[in-house]
PDB file of C-alpha atoms in Angstrom:
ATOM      1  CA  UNK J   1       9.419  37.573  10.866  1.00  0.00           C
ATOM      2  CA  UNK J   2       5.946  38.211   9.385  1.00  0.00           C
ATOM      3  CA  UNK J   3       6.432  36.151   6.071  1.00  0.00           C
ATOM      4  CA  UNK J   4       8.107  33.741   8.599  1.00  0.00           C
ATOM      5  CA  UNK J   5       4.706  33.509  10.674  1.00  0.00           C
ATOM      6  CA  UNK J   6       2.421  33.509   7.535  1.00  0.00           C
ATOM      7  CA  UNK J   7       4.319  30.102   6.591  1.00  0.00           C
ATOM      8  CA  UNK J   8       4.606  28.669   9.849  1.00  0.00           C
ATOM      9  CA  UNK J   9       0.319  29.100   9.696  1.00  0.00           C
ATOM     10  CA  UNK J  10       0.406  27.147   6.482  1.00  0.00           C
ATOM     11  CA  UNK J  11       2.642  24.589   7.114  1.00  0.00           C
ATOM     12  CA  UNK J  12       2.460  23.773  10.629  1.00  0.00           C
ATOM     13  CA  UNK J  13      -1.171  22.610  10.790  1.00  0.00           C
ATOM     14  CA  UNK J  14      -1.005  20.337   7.721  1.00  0.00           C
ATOM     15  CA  UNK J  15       2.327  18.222   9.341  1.00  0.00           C
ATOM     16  CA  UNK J  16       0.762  18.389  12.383  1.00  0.00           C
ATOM     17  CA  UNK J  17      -2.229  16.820  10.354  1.00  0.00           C
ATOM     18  CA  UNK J  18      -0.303  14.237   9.632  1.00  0.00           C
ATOM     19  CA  UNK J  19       0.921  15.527   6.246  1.00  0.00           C
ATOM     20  CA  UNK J  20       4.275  15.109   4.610  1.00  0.00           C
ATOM     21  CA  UNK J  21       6.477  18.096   2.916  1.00  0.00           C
ATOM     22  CA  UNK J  22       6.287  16.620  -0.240  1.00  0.00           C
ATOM     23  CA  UNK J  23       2.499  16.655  -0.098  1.00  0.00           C
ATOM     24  CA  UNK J  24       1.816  19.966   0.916  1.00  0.00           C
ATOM     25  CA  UNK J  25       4.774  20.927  -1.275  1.00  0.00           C
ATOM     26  CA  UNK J  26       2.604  19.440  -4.658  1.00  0.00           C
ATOM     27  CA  UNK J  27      -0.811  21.906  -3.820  1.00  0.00           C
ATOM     28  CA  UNK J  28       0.690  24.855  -1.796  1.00  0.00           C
ATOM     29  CA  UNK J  29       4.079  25.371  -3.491  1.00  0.00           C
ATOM     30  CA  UNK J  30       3.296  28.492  -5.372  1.00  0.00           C
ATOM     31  CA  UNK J  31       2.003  30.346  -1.588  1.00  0.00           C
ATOM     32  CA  UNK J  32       5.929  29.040  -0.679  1.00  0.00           C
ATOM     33  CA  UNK J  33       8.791  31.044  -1.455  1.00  0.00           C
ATOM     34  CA  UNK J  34      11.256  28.522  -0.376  1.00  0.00           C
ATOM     35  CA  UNK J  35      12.600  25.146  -1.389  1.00  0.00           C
ATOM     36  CA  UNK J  36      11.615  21.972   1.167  1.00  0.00           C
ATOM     37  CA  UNK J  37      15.417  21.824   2.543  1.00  0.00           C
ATOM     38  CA  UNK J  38      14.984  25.077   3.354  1.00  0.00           C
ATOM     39  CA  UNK J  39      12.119  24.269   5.206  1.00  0.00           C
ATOM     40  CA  UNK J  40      13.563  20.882   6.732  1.00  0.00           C
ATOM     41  CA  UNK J  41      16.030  23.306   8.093  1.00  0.00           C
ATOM     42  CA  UNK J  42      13.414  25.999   9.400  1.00  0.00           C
ATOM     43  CA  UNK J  43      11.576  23.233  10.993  1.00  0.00           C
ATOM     44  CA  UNK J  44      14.888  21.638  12.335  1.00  0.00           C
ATOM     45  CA  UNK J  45      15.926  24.938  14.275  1.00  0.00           C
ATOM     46  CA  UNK J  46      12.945  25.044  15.647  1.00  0.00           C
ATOM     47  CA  UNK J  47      11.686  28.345  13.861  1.00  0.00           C
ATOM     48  CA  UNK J  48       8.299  26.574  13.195  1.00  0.00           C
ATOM     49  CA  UNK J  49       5.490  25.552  15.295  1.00  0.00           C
ATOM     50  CA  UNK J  50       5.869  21.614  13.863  1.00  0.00           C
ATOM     51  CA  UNK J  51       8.567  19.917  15.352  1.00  0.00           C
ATOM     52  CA  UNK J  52      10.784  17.160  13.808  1.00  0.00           C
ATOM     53  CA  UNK J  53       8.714  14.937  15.628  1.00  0.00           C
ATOM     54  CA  UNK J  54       5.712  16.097  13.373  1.00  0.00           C
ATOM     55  CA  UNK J  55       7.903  14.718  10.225  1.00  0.00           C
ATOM     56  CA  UNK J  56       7.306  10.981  10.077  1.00  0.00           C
ATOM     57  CA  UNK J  57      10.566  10.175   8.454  1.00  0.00           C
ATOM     58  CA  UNK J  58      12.692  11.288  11.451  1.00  0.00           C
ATOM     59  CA  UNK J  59      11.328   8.459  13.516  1.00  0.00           C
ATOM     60  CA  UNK J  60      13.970   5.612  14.116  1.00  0.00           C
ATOM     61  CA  UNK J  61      13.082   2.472  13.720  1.00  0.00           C
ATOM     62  CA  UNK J  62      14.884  -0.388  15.008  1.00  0.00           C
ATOM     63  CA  UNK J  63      17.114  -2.778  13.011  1.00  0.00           C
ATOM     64  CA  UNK J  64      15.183  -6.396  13.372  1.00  0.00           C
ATOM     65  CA  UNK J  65      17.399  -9.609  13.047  1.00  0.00           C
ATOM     66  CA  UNK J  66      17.829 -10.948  10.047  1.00  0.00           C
ATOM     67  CA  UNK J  67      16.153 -14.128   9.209  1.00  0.00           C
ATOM     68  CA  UNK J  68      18.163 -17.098   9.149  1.00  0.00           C
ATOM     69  CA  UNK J  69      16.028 -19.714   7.278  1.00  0.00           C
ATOM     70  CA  UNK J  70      13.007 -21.516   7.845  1.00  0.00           C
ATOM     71  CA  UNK J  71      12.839 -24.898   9.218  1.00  0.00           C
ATOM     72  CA  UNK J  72      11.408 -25.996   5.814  1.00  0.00           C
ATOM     73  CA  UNK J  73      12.921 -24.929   2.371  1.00  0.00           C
ATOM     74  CA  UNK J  74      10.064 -23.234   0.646  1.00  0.00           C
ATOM     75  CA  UNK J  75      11.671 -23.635  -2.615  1.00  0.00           C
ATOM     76  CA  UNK J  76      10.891 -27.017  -2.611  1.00  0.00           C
ATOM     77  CA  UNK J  77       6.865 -26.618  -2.058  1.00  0.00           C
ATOM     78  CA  UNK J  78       4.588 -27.466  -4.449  1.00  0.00           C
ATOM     79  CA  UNK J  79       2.669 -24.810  -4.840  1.00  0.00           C
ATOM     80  CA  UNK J  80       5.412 -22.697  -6.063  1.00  0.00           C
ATOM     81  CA  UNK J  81       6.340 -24.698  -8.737  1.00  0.00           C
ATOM     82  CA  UNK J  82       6.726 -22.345 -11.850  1.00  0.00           C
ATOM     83  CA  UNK J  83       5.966 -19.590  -9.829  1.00  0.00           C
ATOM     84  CA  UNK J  84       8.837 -18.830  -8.299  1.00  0.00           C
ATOM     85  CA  UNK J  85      10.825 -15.128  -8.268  1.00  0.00           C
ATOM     86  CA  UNK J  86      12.844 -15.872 -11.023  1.00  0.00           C
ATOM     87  CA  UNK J  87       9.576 -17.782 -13.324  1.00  0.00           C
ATOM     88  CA  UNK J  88       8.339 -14.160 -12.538  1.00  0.00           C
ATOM     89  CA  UNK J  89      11.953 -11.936 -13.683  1.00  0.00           C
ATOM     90  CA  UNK J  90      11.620 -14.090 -16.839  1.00  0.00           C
ATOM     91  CA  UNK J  91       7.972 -13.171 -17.413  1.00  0.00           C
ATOM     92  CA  UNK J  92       8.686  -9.628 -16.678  1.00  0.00           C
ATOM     93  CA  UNK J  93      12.098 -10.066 -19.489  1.00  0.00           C
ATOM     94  CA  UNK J  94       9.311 -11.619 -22.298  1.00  0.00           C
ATOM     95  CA  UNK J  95       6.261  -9.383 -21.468  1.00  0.00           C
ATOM     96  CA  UNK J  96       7.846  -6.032 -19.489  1.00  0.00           C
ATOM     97  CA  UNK J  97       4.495  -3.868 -20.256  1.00  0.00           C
ATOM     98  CA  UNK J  98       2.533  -6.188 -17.925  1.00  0.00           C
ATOM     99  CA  UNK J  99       1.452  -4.891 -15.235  1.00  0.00           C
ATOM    100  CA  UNK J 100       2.471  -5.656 -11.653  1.00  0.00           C
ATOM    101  CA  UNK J 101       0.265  -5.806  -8.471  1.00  0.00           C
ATOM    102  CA  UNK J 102       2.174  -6.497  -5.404  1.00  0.00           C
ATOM    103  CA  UNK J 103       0.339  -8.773  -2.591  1.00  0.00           C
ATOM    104  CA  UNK J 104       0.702  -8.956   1.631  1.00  0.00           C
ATOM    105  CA  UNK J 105      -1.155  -9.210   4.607  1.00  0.00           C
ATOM    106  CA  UNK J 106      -0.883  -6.589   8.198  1.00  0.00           C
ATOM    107  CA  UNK J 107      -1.647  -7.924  11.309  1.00  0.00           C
ATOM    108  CA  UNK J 108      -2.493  -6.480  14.483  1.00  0.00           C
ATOM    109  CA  UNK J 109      -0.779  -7.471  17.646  1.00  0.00           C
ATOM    110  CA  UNK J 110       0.100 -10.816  19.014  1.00  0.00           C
ATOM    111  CA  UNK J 111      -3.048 -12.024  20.809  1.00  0.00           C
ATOM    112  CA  UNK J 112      -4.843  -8.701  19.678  1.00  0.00           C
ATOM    113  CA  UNK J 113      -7.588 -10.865  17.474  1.00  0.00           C
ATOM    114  CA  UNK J 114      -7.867 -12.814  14.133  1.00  0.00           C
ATOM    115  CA  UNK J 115      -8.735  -9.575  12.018  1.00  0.00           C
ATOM    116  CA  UNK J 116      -6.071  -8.657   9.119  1.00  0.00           C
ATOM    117  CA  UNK J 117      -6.092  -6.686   6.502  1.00  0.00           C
ATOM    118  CA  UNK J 118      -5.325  -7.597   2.650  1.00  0.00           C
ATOM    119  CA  UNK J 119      -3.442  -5.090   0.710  1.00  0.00           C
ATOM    120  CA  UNK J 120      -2.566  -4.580  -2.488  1.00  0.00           C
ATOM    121  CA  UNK J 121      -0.468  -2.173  -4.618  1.00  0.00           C
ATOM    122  CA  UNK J 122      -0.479  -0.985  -7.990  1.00  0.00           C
ATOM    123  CA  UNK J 123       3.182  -0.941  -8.971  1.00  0.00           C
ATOM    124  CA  UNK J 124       2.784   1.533 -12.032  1.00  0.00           C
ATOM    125  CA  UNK J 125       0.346   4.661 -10.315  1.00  0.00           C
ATOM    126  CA  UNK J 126       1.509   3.664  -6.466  1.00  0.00           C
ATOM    127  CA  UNK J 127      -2.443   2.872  -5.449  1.00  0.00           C
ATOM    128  CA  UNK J 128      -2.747   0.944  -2.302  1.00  0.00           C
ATOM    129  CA  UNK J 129      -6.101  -0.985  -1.948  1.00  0.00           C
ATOM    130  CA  UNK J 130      -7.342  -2.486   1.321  1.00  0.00           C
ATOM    131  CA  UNK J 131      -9.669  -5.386   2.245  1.00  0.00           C
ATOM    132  CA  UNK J 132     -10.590  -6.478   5.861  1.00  0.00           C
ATOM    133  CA  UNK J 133     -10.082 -10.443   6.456  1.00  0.00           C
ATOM    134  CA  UNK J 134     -11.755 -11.858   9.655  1.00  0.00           C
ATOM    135  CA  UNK J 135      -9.169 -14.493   9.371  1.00  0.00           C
ATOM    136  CA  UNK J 136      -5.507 -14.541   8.271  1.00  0.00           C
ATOM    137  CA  UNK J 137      -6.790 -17.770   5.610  1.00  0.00           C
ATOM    138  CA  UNK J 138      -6.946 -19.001   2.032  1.00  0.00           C
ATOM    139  CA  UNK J 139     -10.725 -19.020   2.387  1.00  0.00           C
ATOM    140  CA  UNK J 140     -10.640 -15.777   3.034  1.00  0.00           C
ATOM    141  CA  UNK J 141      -8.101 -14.650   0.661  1.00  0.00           C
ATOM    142  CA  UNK J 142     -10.284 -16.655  -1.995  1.00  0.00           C
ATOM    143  CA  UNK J 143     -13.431 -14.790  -1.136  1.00  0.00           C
ATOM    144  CA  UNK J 144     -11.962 -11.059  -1.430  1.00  0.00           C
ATOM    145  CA  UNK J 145     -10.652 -12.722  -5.331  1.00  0.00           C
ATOM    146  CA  UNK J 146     -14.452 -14.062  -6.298  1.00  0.00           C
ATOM    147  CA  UNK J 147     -16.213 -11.381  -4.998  1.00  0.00           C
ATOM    148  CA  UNK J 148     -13.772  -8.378  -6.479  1.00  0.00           C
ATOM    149  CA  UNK J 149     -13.926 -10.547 -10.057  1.00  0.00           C
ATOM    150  CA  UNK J 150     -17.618 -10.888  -9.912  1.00  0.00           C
ATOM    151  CA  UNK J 151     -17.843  -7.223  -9.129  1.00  0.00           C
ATOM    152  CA  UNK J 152     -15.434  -6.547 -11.773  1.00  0.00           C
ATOM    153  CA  UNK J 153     -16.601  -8.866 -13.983  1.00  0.00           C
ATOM    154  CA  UNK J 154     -13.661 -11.497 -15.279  1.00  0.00           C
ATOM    155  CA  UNK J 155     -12.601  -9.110 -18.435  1.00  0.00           C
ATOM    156  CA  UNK J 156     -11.750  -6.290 -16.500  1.00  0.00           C
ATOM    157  CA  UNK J 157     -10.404  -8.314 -13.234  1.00  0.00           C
ATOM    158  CA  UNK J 158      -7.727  -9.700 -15.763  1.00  0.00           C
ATOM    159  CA  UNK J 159      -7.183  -6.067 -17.098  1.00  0.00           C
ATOM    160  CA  UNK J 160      -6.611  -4.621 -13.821  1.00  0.00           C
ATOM    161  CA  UNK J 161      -4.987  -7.695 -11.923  1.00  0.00           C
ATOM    162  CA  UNK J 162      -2.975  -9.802 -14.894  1.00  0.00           C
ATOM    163  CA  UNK J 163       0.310 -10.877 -12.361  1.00  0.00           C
ATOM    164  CA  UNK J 164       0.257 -10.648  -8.776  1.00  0.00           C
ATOM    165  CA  UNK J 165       3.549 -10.904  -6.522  1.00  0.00           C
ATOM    166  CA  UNK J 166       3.102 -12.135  -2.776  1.00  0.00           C
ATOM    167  CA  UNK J 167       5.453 -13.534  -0.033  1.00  0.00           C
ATOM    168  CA  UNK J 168       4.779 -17.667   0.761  1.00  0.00           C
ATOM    169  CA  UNK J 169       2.256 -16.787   3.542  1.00  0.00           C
ATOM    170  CA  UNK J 170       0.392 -19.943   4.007  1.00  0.00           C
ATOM    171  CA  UNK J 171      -3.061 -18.031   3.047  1.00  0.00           C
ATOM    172  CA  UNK J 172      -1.172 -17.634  -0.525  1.00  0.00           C
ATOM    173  CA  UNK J 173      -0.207 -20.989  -0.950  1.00  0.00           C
ATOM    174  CA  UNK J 174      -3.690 -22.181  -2.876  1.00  0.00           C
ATOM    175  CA  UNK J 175      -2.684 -20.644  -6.128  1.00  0.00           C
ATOM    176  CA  UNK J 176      -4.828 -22.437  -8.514  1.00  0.00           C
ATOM    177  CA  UNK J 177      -7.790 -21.275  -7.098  1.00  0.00           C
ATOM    178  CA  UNK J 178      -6.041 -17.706  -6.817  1.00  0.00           C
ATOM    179  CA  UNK J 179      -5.728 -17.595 -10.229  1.00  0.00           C
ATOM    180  CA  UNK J 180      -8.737 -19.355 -11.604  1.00  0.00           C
ATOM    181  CA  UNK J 181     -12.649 -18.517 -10.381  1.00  0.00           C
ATOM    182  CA  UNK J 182     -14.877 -20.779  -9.294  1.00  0.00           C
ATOM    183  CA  UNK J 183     -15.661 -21.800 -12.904  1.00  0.00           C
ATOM    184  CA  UNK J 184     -12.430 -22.751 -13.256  1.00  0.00           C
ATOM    185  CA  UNK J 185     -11.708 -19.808 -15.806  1.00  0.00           C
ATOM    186  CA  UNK J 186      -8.055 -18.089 -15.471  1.00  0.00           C
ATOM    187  CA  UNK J 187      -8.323 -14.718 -14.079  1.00  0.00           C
ATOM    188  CA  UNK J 188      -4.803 -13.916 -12.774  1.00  0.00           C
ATOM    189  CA  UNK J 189      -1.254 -15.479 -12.712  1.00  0.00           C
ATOM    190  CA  UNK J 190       0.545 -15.558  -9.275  1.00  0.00           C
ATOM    191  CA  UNK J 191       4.045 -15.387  -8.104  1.00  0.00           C
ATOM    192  CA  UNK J 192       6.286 -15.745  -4.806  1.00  0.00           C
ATOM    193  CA  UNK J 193       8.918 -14.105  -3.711  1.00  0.00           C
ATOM    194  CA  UNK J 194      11.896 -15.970  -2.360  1.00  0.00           C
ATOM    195  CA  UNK J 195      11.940 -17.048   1.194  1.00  0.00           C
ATOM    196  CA  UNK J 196      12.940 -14.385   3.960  1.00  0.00           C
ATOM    197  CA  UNK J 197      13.414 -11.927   0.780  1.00  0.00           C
ATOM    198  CA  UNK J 198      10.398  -9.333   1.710  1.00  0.00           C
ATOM    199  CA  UNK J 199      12.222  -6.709  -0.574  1.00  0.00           C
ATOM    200  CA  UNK J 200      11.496  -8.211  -3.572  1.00  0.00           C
ATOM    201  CA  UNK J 201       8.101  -6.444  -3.391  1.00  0.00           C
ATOM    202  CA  UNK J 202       9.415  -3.957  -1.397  1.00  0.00           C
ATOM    203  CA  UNK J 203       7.131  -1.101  -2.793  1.00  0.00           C
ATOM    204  CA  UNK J 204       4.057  -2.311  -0.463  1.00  0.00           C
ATOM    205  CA  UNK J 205       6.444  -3.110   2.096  1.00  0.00           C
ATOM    206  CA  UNK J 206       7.606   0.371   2.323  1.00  0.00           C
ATOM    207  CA  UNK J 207       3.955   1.842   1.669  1.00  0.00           C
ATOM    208  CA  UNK J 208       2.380   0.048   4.980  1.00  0.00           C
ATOM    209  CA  UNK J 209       3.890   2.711   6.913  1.00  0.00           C
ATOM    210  CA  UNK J 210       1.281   4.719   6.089  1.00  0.00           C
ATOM    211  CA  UNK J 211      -1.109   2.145   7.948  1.00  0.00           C
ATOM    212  CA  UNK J 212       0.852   2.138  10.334  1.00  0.00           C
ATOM    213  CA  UNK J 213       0.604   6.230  11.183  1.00  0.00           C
ATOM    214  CA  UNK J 214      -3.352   5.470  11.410  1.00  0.00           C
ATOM    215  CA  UNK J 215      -3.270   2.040  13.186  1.00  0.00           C
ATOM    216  CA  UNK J 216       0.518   1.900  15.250  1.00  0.00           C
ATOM    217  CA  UNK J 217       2.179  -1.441  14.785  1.00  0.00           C
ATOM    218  CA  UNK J 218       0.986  -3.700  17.626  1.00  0.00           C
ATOM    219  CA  UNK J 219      -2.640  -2.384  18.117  1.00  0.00           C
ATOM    220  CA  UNK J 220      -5.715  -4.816  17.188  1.00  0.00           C
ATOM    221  CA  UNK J 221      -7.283  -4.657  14.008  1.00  0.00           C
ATOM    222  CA  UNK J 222     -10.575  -6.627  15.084  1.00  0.00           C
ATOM    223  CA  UNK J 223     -12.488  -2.778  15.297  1.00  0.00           C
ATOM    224  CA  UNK J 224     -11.921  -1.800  12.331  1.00  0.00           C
ATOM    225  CA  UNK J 225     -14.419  -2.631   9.561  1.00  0.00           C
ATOM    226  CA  UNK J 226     -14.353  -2.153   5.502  1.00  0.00           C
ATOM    227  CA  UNK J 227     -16.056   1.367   6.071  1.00  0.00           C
ATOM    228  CA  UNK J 228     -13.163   2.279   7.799  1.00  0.00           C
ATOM    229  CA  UNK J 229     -10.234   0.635   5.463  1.00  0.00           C
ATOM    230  CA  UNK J 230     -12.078   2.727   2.945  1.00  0.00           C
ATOM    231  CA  UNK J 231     -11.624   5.709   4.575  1.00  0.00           C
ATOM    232  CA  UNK J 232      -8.023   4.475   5.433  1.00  0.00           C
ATOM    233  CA  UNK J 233      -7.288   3.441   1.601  1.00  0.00           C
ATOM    234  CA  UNK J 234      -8.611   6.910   0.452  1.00  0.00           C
ATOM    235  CA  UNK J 235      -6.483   8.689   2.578  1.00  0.00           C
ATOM    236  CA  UNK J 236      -3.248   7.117   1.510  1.00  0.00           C
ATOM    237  CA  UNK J 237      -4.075   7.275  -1.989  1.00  0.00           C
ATOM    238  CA  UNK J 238      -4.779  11.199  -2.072  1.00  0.00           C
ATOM    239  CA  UNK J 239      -1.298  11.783  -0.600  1.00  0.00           C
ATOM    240  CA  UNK J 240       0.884  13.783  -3.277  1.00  0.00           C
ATOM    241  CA  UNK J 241       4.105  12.238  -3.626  1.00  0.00           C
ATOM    242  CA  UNK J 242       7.743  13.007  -4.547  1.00  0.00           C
ATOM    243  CA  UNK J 243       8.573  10.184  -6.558  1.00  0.00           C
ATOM    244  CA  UNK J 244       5.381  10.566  -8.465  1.00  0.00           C
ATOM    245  CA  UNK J 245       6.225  14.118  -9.554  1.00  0.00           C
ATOM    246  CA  UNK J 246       3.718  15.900  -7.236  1.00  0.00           C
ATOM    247  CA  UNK J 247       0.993  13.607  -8.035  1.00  0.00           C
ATOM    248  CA  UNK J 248      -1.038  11.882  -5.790  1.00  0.00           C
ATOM    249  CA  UNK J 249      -1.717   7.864  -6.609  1.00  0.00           C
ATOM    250  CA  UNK J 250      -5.392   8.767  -7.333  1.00  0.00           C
ATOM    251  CA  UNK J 251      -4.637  11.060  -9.749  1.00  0.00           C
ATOM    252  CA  UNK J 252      -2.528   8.630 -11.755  1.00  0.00           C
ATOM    253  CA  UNK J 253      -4.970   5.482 -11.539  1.00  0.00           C
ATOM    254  CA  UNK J 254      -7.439   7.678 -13.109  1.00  0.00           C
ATOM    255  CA  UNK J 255      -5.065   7.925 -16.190  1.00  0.00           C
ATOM    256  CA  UNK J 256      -3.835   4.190 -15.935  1.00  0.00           C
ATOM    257  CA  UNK J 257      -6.373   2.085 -14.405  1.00  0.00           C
ATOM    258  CA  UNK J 258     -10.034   0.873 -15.282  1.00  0.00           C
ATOM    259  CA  UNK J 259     -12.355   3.394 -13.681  1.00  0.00           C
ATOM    260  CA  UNK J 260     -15.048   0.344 -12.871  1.00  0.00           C
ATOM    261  CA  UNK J 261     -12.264  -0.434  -9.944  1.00  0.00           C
ATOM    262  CA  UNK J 262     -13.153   3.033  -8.569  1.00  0.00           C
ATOM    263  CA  UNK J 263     -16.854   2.893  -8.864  1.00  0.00           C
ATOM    264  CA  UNK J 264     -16.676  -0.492  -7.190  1.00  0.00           C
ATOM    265  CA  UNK J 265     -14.595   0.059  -4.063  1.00  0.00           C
ATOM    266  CA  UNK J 266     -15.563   3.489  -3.206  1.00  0.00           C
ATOM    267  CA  UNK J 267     -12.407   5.207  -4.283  1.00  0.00           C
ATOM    268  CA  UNK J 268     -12.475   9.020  -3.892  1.00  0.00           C
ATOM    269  CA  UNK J 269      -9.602  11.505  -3.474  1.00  0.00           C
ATOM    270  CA  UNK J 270      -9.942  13.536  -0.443  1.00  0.00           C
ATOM    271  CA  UNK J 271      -9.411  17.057  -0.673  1.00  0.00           C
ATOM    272  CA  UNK J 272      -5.295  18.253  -0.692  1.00  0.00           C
ATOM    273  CA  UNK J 273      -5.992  20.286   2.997  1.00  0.00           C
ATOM    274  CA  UNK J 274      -8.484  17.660   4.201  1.00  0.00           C
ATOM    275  CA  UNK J 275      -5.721  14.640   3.632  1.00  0.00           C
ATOM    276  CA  UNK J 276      -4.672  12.972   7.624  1.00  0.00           C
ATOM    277  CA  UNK J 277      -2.891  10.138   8.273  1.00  0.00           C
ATOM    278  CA  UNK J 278      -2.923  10.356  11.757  1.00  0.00           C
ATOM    279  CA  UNK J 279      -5.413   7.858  14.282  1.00  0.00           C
ATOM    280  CA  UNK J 280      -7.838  10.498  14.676  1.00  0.00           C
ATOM    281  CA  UNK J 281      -9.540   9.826  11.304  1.00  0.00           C
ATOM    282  CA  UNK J 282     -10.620   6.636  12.091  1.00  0.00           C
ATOM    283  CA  UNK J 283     -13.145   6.974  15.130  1.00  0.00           C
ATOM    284  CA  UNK J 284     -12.041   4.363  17.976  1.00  0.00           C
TER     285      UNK J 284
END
């Protein structure tokens, strides 16, 4: 019962923090004398403080309706003309040690404001970066692109951003001026998924739920501000993971990515203990 109580101290307070296992598994699992199914199961009988409903995975979600088409066939649009799925398998087949940066958009609620955030993912360390839009637009989308390559500068934007995947969102569909700067000098190379086929970048897909245990699907994004997707972004990125070996998607962008991204956007890791992903750390 006492080395029962000493663990429930340390791991009761960090799920409750909004922590995951494998997280507090990575930087505490030498003070644990027990696998993480063994403590799934401690938690599950209720021999812990935490609950299951501290454990983010045991929420249900509901099944949505599949898609059955849209009323026009995006495959025939311009704009994705050589930049289609497969243009971007065959790419991958003649170049596969290019890097990959998935592309999407989160919205607030219906009628909940214009505000949206831009996110992007870095498929080969897991980093998640996050730009507030006032508007869900190209001009908008355009403006994050010049002012991240001018920060950047164009060498190092190319490094760090050489093929981007996104869905056929109508603030995608300018790609010409995606992929070139204002000067007209190439910077990027986009491509689109299919239509109604969100798990072909299914990696930021899947990685928005950790938005959503800041921000809950259906609340308004118009309060939040880039101070505070910073804050957000640095949060998610200094989770450990399972599927990263017990590193954290910091960690590994330090090894793999240009370190002038970090020094530009304000990317920090945030102390193992000190990691939430739970509304409280953004002030509203």
């Amino acid at each position: 019962p006492v080395d029962l109580a000493l663990l429930d101290d340390l791991i009761s307070p960090l799920l409750k923090q909004g922590q995951s296992l494998a997280h507090i598994y990575a930087f505490h699992g030498h003070e644990i004398p027990c696998s993480r199914r063994t403590l799934y199961n401690y938690i599950d009988k209720g021999i812990f403080s935490a609950r299951n409903l501290d454990l983010r995975r045991k929420v249900r979600y509901k099944c949505k309706p599949r898609k059955k088409g849209t009323r026009v066939s995006l495959s025939a649009k311009e704009f994705r003309i050589g930049r289609t799925y497969e243009d971007f398998q065959k790419h991958i087949r003649v170049h596969p040690q290019t890097s990959v940066v998935e592309m999407d958009i989160v919205e607030g609620g219906r009628g909940t404001g214009k505000q949206v955030f831009l996110t992007m993912f870095f498929r080969n360390c897991s980093l998640m970066l996050i730009f507030v839009l006032p508007e869900k637009t190209q001009v908008c989308v355009i403006e994050v692109f010049d002012t991240l390559s001018e920060a950047l500068g164009l060498a190092v934007f190319r490094e760090l951003f050489p093929l981007i995947l996104t869905d056929n969102g109508i603030e995608f569909q300018f790609p010409a001026r995606l992929e070139c700067d204002h000067n007209d000098q190439e910077r990027t190379r986009i491509y689109y998924c299919n239509p109604n086929s969100a798990w072909q970048k299914g990696r930021i897909e899947r990685n928005h739920a950790y938005i959503r245990y800041v921000i809950p699907k259906g609340q308004s994004l118009s309060c939040y501000t880039q101070a505070d997707a910073t804050v957000l972004m640095n949060h998610i990125n200094s989770e450990a993971s399972a599927s990263l070996n017990g590193c954290t998607p910091f960690q590994l962008s330090l090894m793999l990515l240009n370190h002038k991204l970090h020094q530009t956007l304000h990317l920090r890791e945030i102390p193992s203990d000190q990691v939430a992903l739970k509304p409280g750390i953004l002030k509203r």
